[in-house]
Tab-separated table of C-alpha atoms and ligand atoms in Angstrom:
chain	number	residue	atom	x	y	z
A	24	MET	CA	-28.600	-11.691	19.163
A	25	GLY	CA	-30.183	-10.094	22.184
A	26	LEU	CA	-33.325	-12.273	22.280
A	27	LYS	CA	-33.895	-14.733	25.485
A	28	LEU	CA	-35.012	-18.061	24.911
A	29	TRP	CA	-36.778	-20.400	27.460
A	30	THR	CA	-37.484	-24.012	26.521
A	31	HIS	CA	-37.882	-27.408	28.254
A	32	CYS	CA	-41.390	-26.159	29.640
A	33	ASN	CA	-45.008	-26.512	29.477
A	34	VAL	CA	-46.932	-23.231	28.738
A	35	ALA	CA	-50.070	-22.355	30.017
A	36	SER	CA	-51.084	-19.160	27.803
A	37	MET	CA	-54.504	-18.559	29.404
A	38	GLN	CA	-55.423	-17.334	26.201
A	39	ALA	CA	-59.187	-17.048	25.887
A	40	GLY	CA	-60.720	-19.552	23.314
A	41	ALA	CA	-57.617	-21.783	23.000
A	42	ASP	CA	-57.937	-25.343	22.059
A	43	GLN	CA	-56.604	-26.627	24.972
A	44	PRO	CA	-57.565	-26.050	28.526
A	45	TYR	CA	-55.454	-23.274	30.169
A	46	GLY	CA	-54.373	-22.852	26.677
A	47	LEU	CA	-51.983	-25.508	27.455
A	48	MET	CA	-48.917	-26.225	25.303
A	49	ALA	CA	-46.820	-29.112	26.186
A	50	ASP	CA	-42.922	-28.798	25.461
A	51	ALA	CA	-43.178	-25.145	24.472
A	52	ALA	CA	-40.642	-22.303	23.708
A	53	LEU	CA	-40.949	-18.825	25.060
A	54	VAL	CA	-38.943	-15.852	23.291
A	55	VAL	CA	-38.436	-12.620	25.039
A	56	GLU	CA	-37.471	-9.419	23.132
A	57	GLY	CA	-36.519	-6.772	25.825
A	58	GLU	CA	-39.684	-6.191	28.020
A	59	ARG	CA	-42.105	-7.902	25.825
A	60	ILE	CA	-43.033	-11.694	24.634
A	61	ALA	CA	-41.535	-12.058	20.849
A	62	TRP	CA	-43.217	-15.509	20.354
A	63	VAL	CA	-44.808	-18.457	22.252
A	64	GLY	CA	-45.640	-22.133	21.053
A	65	PRO	CA	-44.763	-25.568	20.534
A	66	ARG	CA	-40.887	-25.793	20.280
A	67	SER	CA	-41.054	-27.610	17.342
A	68	ASP	CA	-42.943	-24.761	15.376
A	69	LEU	CA	-40.277	-22.160	16.717
A	70	PRO	CA	-39.065	-20.367	13.792
A	71	ALA	CA	-35.213	-21.006	12.785
A	72	GLU	CA	-34.769	-17.234	12.091
A	73	LEU	CA	-35.991	-16.492	15.641
A	74	LEU	CA	-33.898	-19.130	17.234
A	75	SER	CA	-30.741	-17.810	15.604
A	76	ARG	CA	-31.146	-14.554	17.093
A	77	CYS	CA	-31.668	-16.063	20.675
A	78	GLY	CA	-28.603	-15.253	22.991
A	79	GLU	CA	-29.374	-16.014	26.459
A	80	GLN	CA	-30.940	-19.418	26.540
A	81	HIS	CA	-32.802	-20.850	29.662
A	82	ASP	CA	-33.606	-24.443	30.379
A	83	ALA	CA	-36.673	-24.197	32.363
A	84	GLN	CA	-36.267	-27.805	33.810
A	85	GLY	CA	-39.616	-29.039	32.815
A	86	ALA	CA	-41.385	-26.155	34.415
A	87	LEU	CA	-45.007	-24.944	33.959
A	88	ILE	CA	-45.086	-21.191	32.650
A	89	THR	CA	-48.010	-19.116	33.350
A	90	PRO	CA	-48.539	-15.486	33.123
A	91	GLY	CA	-47.483	-13.573	36.045
A	92	LEU	CA	-50.053	-13.311	38.845
A	93	ILE	CA	-52.136	-10.262	39.228
A	94	ASP	CA	-53.738	-9.179	42.684
A	95	CYS	CA	-56.411	-6.763	41.414
A	96	HIS	CA	-57.757	-5.923	44.822
A	97	THR	CA	-55.969	-5.251	47.805
A	98	HIS	CA	-55.463	-2.760	50.780
A	99	LEU	CA	-52.020	-3.652	51.174
A	100	VAL	CA	-50.790	-0.232	52.383
A	101	HIS	CA	-52.362	0.222	55.873
A	102	GLY	CA	-51.170	1.062	59.543
A	103	GLY	CA	-51.398	-1.618	62.401
A	104	ASP	CA	-53.636	-4.698	62.391
A	105	ARG	CA	-57.036	-5.752	63.879
A	106	ALA	CA	-56.162	-8.803	65.720
A	107	GLN	CA	-58.224	-7.498	68.673
A	108	GLU	CA	-61.226	-7.245	66.642
A	109	PHE	CA	-60.660	-10.759	65.499
A	110	GLU	CA	-60.856	-11.693	69.231
A	111	GLN	CA	-63.834	-9.749	69.572
A	112	ARG	CA	-65.566	-11.644	66.715
A	113	LEU	CA	-64.743	-14.972	68.360
A	114	ASN	CA	-66.648	-13.424	71.334
A	115	GLY	CA	-69.688	-12.922	69.438
A	116	ALA	CA	-69.421	-9.210	67.965
A	117	THR	CA	-70.044	-8.854	64.385
A	118	TYR	CA	-67.937	-6.959	61.661
A	119	GLU	CA	-70.884	-4.280	61.465
A	120	ASP	CA	-71.334	-4.064	65.280
A	121	ILE	CA	-67.752	-3.335	65.494
A	122	ALA	CA	-68.091	-0.524	62.500
A	123	ARG	CA	-70.857	0.974	64.127
A	124	ALA	CA	-69.057	1.109	67.687
A	125	GLY	CA	-66.115	3.140	66.094
A	126	GLY	CA	-63.988	0.309	65.496
A	127	GLY	CA	-63.484	-1.504	61.875
A	128	ILE	CA	-61.931	0.506	59.104
A	129	GLN	CA	-61.952	3.655	61.751
A	130	SER	CA	-59.374	1.860	63.733
A	131	THR	CA	-57.288	1.313	60.918
A	132	VAL	CA	-57.698	5.129	59.769
A	133	ARG	CA	-56.294	6.006	63.462
A	134	ALA	CA	-53.182	3.643	62.798
A	135	THR	CA	-52.626	4.899	59.187
A	136	ARG	CA	-52.868	8.507	59.938
A	137	SER	CA	-50.462	8.403	62.808
A	138	ALA	CA	-47.928	6.277	60.941
A	139	THR	CA	-45.059	7.950	59.113
A	140	PRO	CA	-44.640	7.090	55.309
A	141	ALA	CA	-41.519	5.250	56.461
A	142	ARG	CA	-43.458	3.166	58.983
A	143	LEU	CA	-46.458	2.481	56.837
A	144	GLN	CA	-44.037	1.367	53.973
A	145	ALA	CA	-42.137	-0.962	56.397
A	146	GLN	CA	-45.487	-2.512	57.611
A	147	ALA	CA	-46.605	-2.918	53.953
A	148	GLU	CA	-43.353	-4.828	52.870
A	149	PRO	CA	-44.015	-8.069	55.026
A	150	ARG	CA	-47.472	-8.101	53.225
A	151	LEU	CA	-45.873	-7.821	49.602
A	152	LYS	CA	-42.886	-10.186	49.783
A	153	PRO	CA	-45.218	-13.113	50.079
A	154	LEU	CA	-47.188	-12.123	47.047
A	155	LEU	CA	-44.073	-11.513	45.430
A	156	SER	CA	-42.584	-14.954	46.263
A	157	GLU	CA	-45.576	-16.484	44.783
A	158	GLY	CA	-45.330	-14.901	41.272
A	159	VAL	CA	-47.446	-11.663	41.648
A	160	THR	CA	-45.982	-9.325	38.812
A	161	THR	CA	-48.883	-6.614	38.796
A	162	LEU	CA	-50.587	-5.545	42.177
A	163	GLU	CA	-53.307	-3.083	43.012
A	164	ILE	CA	-53.153	-1.004	46.171
A	165	LYS	CA	-56.078	1.206	47.501
A	166	SER	CA	-56.008	4.171	49.868
A	167	GLY	CA	-58.948	4.516	51.797
A	168	TYR	CA	-57.679	4.467	55.355
A	169	GLY	CA	-56.648	8.309	55.374
A	170	LEU	CA	-60.019	9.545	54.766
A	171	ALA	CA	-58.289	13.336	54.616
A	172	LEU	CA	-56.150	14.576	52.060
A	173	GLU	CA	-52.825	14.264	53.506
A	174	SER	CA	-53.095	10.699	54.881
A	175	GLU	CA	-54.791	9.574	51.377
A	176	ARG	CA	-51.690	11.130	49.586
A	177	LYS	CA	-49.474	9.251	51.855
A	178	MET	CA	-51.024	5.919	51.444
A	179	LEU	CA	-50.883	6.479	47.612
A	180	GLN	CA	-47.224	7.730	47.542
A	181	VAL	CA	-46.118	4.682	49.730
A	182	ALA	CA	-47.821	2.639	47.244
A	183	ARG	CA	-45.952	4.215	44.417
A	184	ALA	CA	-42.716	4.018	46.266
A	185	LEU	CA	-43.238	-0.067	46.800
A	186	GLY	CA	-43.537	-0.142	42.768
A	187	GLN	CA	-40.239	2.023	42.543
A	188	GLU	CA	-38.388	-0.504	45.098
A	189	TYR	CA	-39.731	-3.771	43.992
A	190	ALA	CA	-39.921	-5.400	40.880
A	191	VAL	CA	-43.662	-5.496	40.427
A	192	ASP	CA	-46.069	-2.941	38.688
A	193	ILE	CA	-48.314	-1.150	41.255
A	194	ARG	CA	-51.665	0.082	40.210
A	195	THR	CA	-53.127	2.651	42.768
A	196	THR	CA	-56.940	3.166	43.373
A	197	PHE	CA	-58.231	6.279	45.319
A	198	LEU	CA	-60.906	4.827	47.877
A	199	GLY	CA	-61.738	7.852	49.773
A	200	ALA	CA	-65.243	6.660	49.966
A	201	HIS	CA	-64.660	3.660	51.991
A	202	ALA	CA	-66.016	4.970	55.209
A	203	LEU	CA	-67.128	8.106	56.808
A	204	PRO	CA	-64.477	9.625	59.155
A	205	THR	CA	-65.518	10.486	62.544
A	206	GLU	CA	-64.691	14.180	62.046
A	207	PHE	CA	-67.772	14.210	59.247
A	208	ALA	CA	-70.125	12.151	61.454
A	209	GLY	CA	-73.639	13.077	60.387
A	210	ARG	CA	-72.419	14.845	57.535
A	211	ALA	CA	-71.882	11.974	54.930
A	212	ASP	CA	-72.809	14.316	51.760
A	213	ASP	CA	-70.337	17.214	53.109
A	214	TYR	CA	-67.811	14.340	53.313
A	215	VAL	CA	-68.785	13.267	49.674
A	216	ASP	CA	-67.697	16.980	48.374
A	217	GLU	CA	-64.453	16.475	50.455
A	218	VAL	CA	-63.780	12.929	48.576
A	219	LEU	CA	-64.347	15.010	45.162
A	220	SER	CA	-61.938	17.520	46.212
A	221	MET	CA	-59.203	15.126	47.230
A	222	LEU	CA	-59.770	13.253	44.002
A	223	GLN	CA	-59.165	16.307	42.064
A	224	VAL	CA	-55.805	16.926	43.913
A	225	LEU	CA	-54.468	13.445	44.023
A	226	HIS	CA	-55.229	12.893	40.434
A	227	GLY	CA	-53.341	16.176	39.489
A	228	GLU	CA	-50.276	14.670	41.333
A	229	GLY	CA	-50.473	11.740	39.301
A	230	LEU	CA	-51.259	9.264	42.182
A	231	VAL	CA	-54.614	7.821	41.022
A	232	ASP	CA	-54.938	5.235	38.384
A	233	ALA	CA	-58.741	4.209	39.437
A	234	VAL	CA	-61.493	5.012	41.663
A	235	ASP	CA	-63.138	2.719	44.067
A	236	GLY	CA	-65.966	3.075	46.638
A	237	PHE	CA	-67.661	1.224	49.587
A	238	CYS	CA	-71.419	0.929	48.908
A	239	GLU	CA	-72.956	-0.410	51.907
A	240	ARG	CA	-75.632	0.428	54.651
A	241	ILE	CA	-72.389	0.893	56.950
A	242	ALA	CA	-70.514	3.046	54.101
A	243	PHE	CA	-71.997	5.197	51.253
A	244	SER	CA	-75.444	4.994	49.307
A	245	PRO	CA	-75.858	4.614	45.478
A	246	ALA	CA	-76.522	8.100	45.315
A	247	GLN	CA	-73.371	9.293	46.994
A	248	ILE	CA	-71.089	6.859	44.994
A	249	ALA	CA	-72.956	7.993	41.719
A	250	ARG	CA	-71.248	11.532	42.592
A	251	VAL	CA	-67.965	9.995	43.058
A	252	PHE	CA	-68.102	7.953	40.311
A	253	ALA	CA	-69.346	10.891	37.843
A	254	ALA	CA	-66.193	13.138	39.144
A	255	ALA	CA	-63.804	10.233	38.266
A	256	GLN	CA	-65.239	9.964	34.704
A	257	SER	CA	-65.054	13.609	34.192
A	258	LEU	CA	-61.191	13.160	35.192
A	259	GLY	CA	-61.041	10.371	32.569
A	260	LEU	CA	-60.490	7.596	35.567
A	261	PRO	CA	-62.085	4.312	35.484
A	262	VAL	CA	-64.243	3.266	38.439
A	263	LYS	CA	-65.014	0.067	40.077
A	264	LEU	CA	-66.830	-0.708	43.379
A	265	HIS	CA	-66.958	-2.737	46.742
A	266	ALA	CA	-70.588	-3.897	46.002
A	267	GLU	CA	-73.133	-6.159	47.674
A	268	GLN	CA	-70.694	-7.544	50.306
A	269	LEU	CA	-73.195	-7.481	53.172
A	270	SER	CA	-76.588	-6.641	51.499
A	271	ASP	CA	-77.686	-6.004	48.172
A	272	SER	CA	-77.565	-2.309	47.688
A	273	GLY	CA	-77.829	-2.211	44.174
A	274	GLY	CA	-74.132	-1.125	43.796
A	275	ALA	CA	-73.470	-3.103	40.883
A	276	GLN	CA	-76.258	-1.614	38.780
A	277	LEU	CA	-74.974	1.477	39.585
A	278	ALA	CA	-71.240	0.585	38.623
A	279	ALA	CA	-72.190	-1.091	35.741
A	280	GLN	CA	-73.983	2.293	34.591
A	281	HIS	CA	-70.667	3.968	34.947
A	282	GLY	CA	-68.973	1.265	32.575
A	283	ALA	CA	-66.999	0.038	36.015
A	284	LEU	CA	-63.992	-2.124	35.238
A	285	SER	CA	-65.048	-4.353	38.063
A	286	CYS	CA	-67.568	-5.243	41.149
A	287	ASP	CA	-66.059	-6.602	43.934
A	288	HIS	CA	-67.360	-9.141	46.702
A	289	LEU	CA	-70.843	-9.657	45.475
A	290	GLU	CA	-71.898	-12.160	48.151
A	291	TRP	CA	-75.539	-10.633	47.717
A	292	LEU	CA	-75.666	-9.715	43.845
A	293	SER	CA	-79.191	-10.055	42.382
A	294	GLU	CA	-79.775	-11.264	38.901
A	295	ASP	CA	-80.483	-7.797	37.746
A	296	GLY	CA	-77.130	-6.894	39.016
A	297	ALA	CA	-75.362	-9.812	37.186
A	298	CYS	CA	-77.294	-8.844	33.999
A	299	ALA	CA	-75.965	-5.069	34.259
A	300	MET	CA	-72.554	-6.360	34.792
A	301	ALA	CA	-72.702	-8.594	31.719
A	302	ALA	CA	-73.963	-5.824	29.665
A	303	ALA	CA	-71.104	-3.447	30.961
A	304	ASN	CA	-68.662	-6.239	30.549
A	305	SER	CA	-67.447	-5.415	34.094
A	306	VAL	CA	-65.382	-8.197	36.084
A	307	ALA	CA	-66.748	-10.013	39.227
A	308	VAL	CA	-63.621	-9.876	41.547
A	309	LEU	CA	-64.373	-12.610	44.180
A	310	LEU	CA	-62.701	-12.337	47.518
A	311	PRO	CA	-62.789	-15.722	49.045
A	312	GLY	CA	-60.363	-14.672	51.895
A	313	ALA	CA	-62.759	-11.905	53.129
A	314	PHE	CA	-65.768	-14.457	53.016
A	315	TYR	CA	-64.004	-17.033	55.053
A	316	PHE	CA	-62.499	-14.629	57.582
A	317	LEU	CA	-66.222	-12.934	58.146
A	318	ARG	CA	-67.515	-16.588	58.109
A	319	GLU	CA	-70.104	-15.589	55.609
A	320	THR	CA	-72.574	-18.224	54.753
A	321	LYS	CA	-74.035	-16.485	51.397
A	322	VAL	CA	-71.699	-17.745	48.642
A	323	PRO	CA	-71.667	-15.125	45.673
A	324	PRO	CA	-73.683	-16.363	42.823
A	325	VAL	CA	-70.977	-18.098	40.725
A	326	GLU	CA	-73.610	-19.915	38.473
A	327	LEU	CA	-75.315	-16.663	37.732
A	328	LEU	CA	-72.017	-14.980	36.647
A	329	ARG	CA	-71.246	-18.115	34.513
A	330	ARG	CA	-74.629	-18.014	32.843
A	331	HIS	CA	-74.566	-14.408	31.915
A	332	GLY	CA	-70.776	-14.609	30.852
A	333	VAL	CA	-69.454	-12.163	33.543
A	334	PRO	CA	-65.714	-12.750	33.764
A	335	ILE	CA	-64.728	-13.648	37.218
A	336	ALA	CA	-61.361	-12.683	38.902
A	337	ILE	CA	-60.065	-13.523	42.230
A	338	SER	CA	-57.952	-11.434	44.829
A	339	THR	CA	-56.654	-11.355	48.189
A	340	ASP	CA	-58.336	-8.340	49.341
A	341	CYS	CA	-55.323	-8.047	51.537
A	342	ASN	CA	-56.581	-5.950	54.434
A	343	PRO	CA	-56.582	-5.805	58.108
A	344	GLY	CA	-60.192	-6.167	58.913
A	345	THR	CA	-61.645	-8.847	56.630
A	346	SER	CA	-58.993	-10.459	54.755
A	347	PRO	CA	-55.105	-10.032	56.475
A	348	CYS	CA	-54.094	-12.446	53.672
A	349	SER	CA	-51.014	-12.417	51.730
A	350	SER	CA	-51.184	-15.657	49.940
A	351	LEU	CA	-52.916	-15.385	46.187
A	352	LEU	CA	-52.164	-19.234	45.852
A	353	LEU	CA	-54.382	-19.684	48.741
A	354	MET	CA	-57.149	-17.487	47.506
A	355	LEU	CA	-57.261	-19.865	44.172
A	356	ASN	CA	-57.808	-22.993	46.345
A	357	MET	CA	-60.100	-21.162	48.635
A	358	ALA	CA	-62.203	-20.011	45.316
A	359	CYS	CA	-62.344	-23.494	44.164
A	360	THR	CA	-63.350	-25.159	47.837
A	361	LEU	CA	-65.657	-22.481	48.756
A	362	PHE	CA	-67.044	-21.114	45.756
A	363	ARG	CA	-66.796	-24.173	43.531
A	364	LEU	CA	-64.724	-22.579	40.537
A	365	THR	CA	-62.931	-24.917	38.401
A	366	PRO	CA	-59.096	-24.565	38.835
A	367	GLU	CA	-58.991	-23.306	35.388
A	368	GLU	CA	-61.423	-20.527	36.320
A	369	ALA	CA	-59.466	-19.568	39.241
A	370	LEU	CA	-56.250	-19.367	37.498
A	371	ALA	CA	-57.993	-17.344	34.437
A	372	GLY	CA	-59.140	-15.130	37.915
A	373	VAL	CA	-55.554	-14.136	38.899
A	374	THR	CA	-54.224	-13.667	35.134
A	375	ARG	CA	-56.914	-12.739	32.178
A	376	HIS	CA	-59.536	-11.644	34.161
A	377	ALA	CA	-57.624	-9.905	36.789
A	378	ALA	CA	-55.962	-7.837	34.140
A	379	GLN	CA	-59.130	-6.775	32.799
A	380	ALA	CA	-60.585	-5.837	36.096
A	381	LEU	CA	-57.513	-3.357	35.944
A	382	GLY	CA	-58.356	-2.256	32.406
A	383	LEU	CA	-54.901	-3.583	31.352
A	384	ARG	CA	-54.537	-5.103	27.757
A	385	ASP	CA	-51.137	-5.887	27.706
A	386	ARG	CA	-50.850	-8.654	30.322
A	387	GLY	CA	-52.685	-11.372	31.905
A	388	VAL	CA	-51.977	-13.955	28.965
A	389	LEU	CA	-49.012	-15.140	27.195
A	390	ALA	CA	-48.975	-14.058	23.572
A	391	THR	CA	-46.643	-12.052	21.060
A	392	GLY	CA	-46.271	-8.461	22.004
A	393	LEU	CA	-47.726	-8.735	25.441
A	394	ARG	CA	-45.555	-7.804	28.549
A	395	ALA	CA	-42.915	-10.662	29.377
A	396	ASP	CA	-44.351	-11.081	32.906
A	397	PHE	CA	-44.313	-14.766	33.617
A	398	VAL	CA	-43.630	-17.498	36.372
A	399	LEU	CA	-41.933	-20.923	36.362
A	400	TRP	CA	-43.391	-23.271	38.663
A	401	ASP	CA	-42.627	-26.628	39.674
A	402	VAL	CA	-45.860	-28.492	38.811
A	403	GLN	CA	-46.819	-31.231	36.544
A	404	ARG	CA	-50.143	-29.548	35.718
A	405	PRO	CA	-51.845	-26.184	36.194
A	406	ALA	CA	-54.594	-27.553	38.512
A	407	GLN	CA	-51.667	-28.077	41.255
A	408	LEU	CA	-51.804	-24.319	41.573
A	409	ALA	CA	-55.077	-24.248	43.211
A	410	TYR	CA	-54.558	-27.675	44.758
A	411	GLY	CA	-52.216	-26.781	47.435
A	412	LEU	CA	-52.735	-25.180	51.056
A	413	GLY	CA	-49.626	-23.264	52.053
A	414	ALA	CA	-47.432	-24.667	49.292
A	415	ASN	CA	-45.675	-22.270	47.037
A	416	PRO	CA	-44.048	-24.008	43.894
A	417	CYS	CA	-42.862	-21.088	42.458
A	418	MET	CA	-39.617	-21.740	40.830
A	419	GLN	CA	-38.665	-18.142	39.406
A	420	THR	CA	-40.585	-15.239	38.230
A	421	ILE	CA	-39.755	-12.997	35.139
A	422	PHE	CA	-40.881	-9.298	35.248
A	423	LYS	CA	-40.700	-7.339	32.231
A	424	GLY	CA	-38.279	-9.766	30.627
A	425	THR	CA	-35.931	-10.208	33.517
A	426	PRO	CA	-35.592	-12.889	35.966
A	427	ARG	CA	-36.135	-11.063	39.732
B	10	LIG	O1	-62.576	-5.004	51.069
B	10	LIG	N1	-65.324	-3.717	52.556
B	10	LIG	C1	-64.664	-3.058	52.635
B	10	LIG	N2	-63.480	-2.735	52.794
B	10	LIG	C2	-62.515	-3.941	53.140
B	10	LIG	C3	-62.372	-4.007	54.540
B	10	LIG	C4	-62.067	-2.965	55.208
B	10	LIG	C5	-61.808	-2.999	56.668
B	10	LIG	O2	-62.531	-3.825	57.309
B	10	LIG	O3	-60.548	-2.523	56.855
B	10	LIG	C6	-62.976	-5.004	52.233
B	10	LIG	O4	-63.513	-6.016	52.619
B	11	LIG	FE1	-61.506	-4.378	49.666
């Protein structure tokens, strides 16, 4: 006894190299022991011995079961919003114009620095809840709107607190190298020194799971990012990079040299960058919300990524400036419509490849021994998950073996 059984379901295991697209198994069964998957496969193959040990039995009512969704790139904890800049952009200003005039990331820095932790958390919750209602079980949250020790710490602590209070696994990323704070104007290299010292402290406090940077003409140069990555690596922390979003700065090559888990955005990625990513097995995290919201016209080179075998993940990039988005399902649709991913690639992008982008090997597919994070969907076929606009067919989410 003690095992839990789900039947009357179709399972999309999302296993790489499975016989069927999506690793689809009709009339499947899924057995959970504690927080792990004990068995998954066609119901007719379920060993009688295992069945006899199943206590709790769940009728999934014909649901499609997929791995829990993973949103691998968000700035979900931040103060305020930037609706006013949205209006400015509609009147002709560009994202870079606004950033250079002291708005953009800097305006969110002001709002984040002045917010109490309780206020920051209260503002983050309405962004988190819709993601949870869509079956998100693992969520990455970056710092990067504090840009000073105390406020970067505050952001990371709020991110950790969300993981304590909600049934979701939160992975934190230190993004001190997001923008140059005004007090360091004209002294970018001094600020990089400060980033290194913040990293040391925040890592010591157990607040950092990974390190990110923004490599761009309005942010940091490859040489400056290289210093941050070297420091991260000396602490044993994995790195990732906002790369080639607005221009080709060679960030992808740099990140690949440091064995980056992922390079994110990538609209301007070159073939050399794609080759470097392939060689380093870095994931390409595509962010259709930011592409859409900034009305970009240069589409990330999906064909190049496919040709070089670079795994593709999809994420919301939930942030106030370029992607005020709390729907990962909408991103599936937009990855297909805007970037021409197949629905199967898009779903792999929020499961198997999103797990890889976070360096997590215990989730993202449904297989024996992995975490029992999965979602029951009221759909007939997996493509429906990418098909709807504003639809949420999530019936139930199981987090570490327990319905939430
Ligand atoms: O992922 N590209 C840099 N950072 C964020 C946006 C930051 C902002 O505008 O607040 C992004 O797009
Ligand atoms: Fe981002």
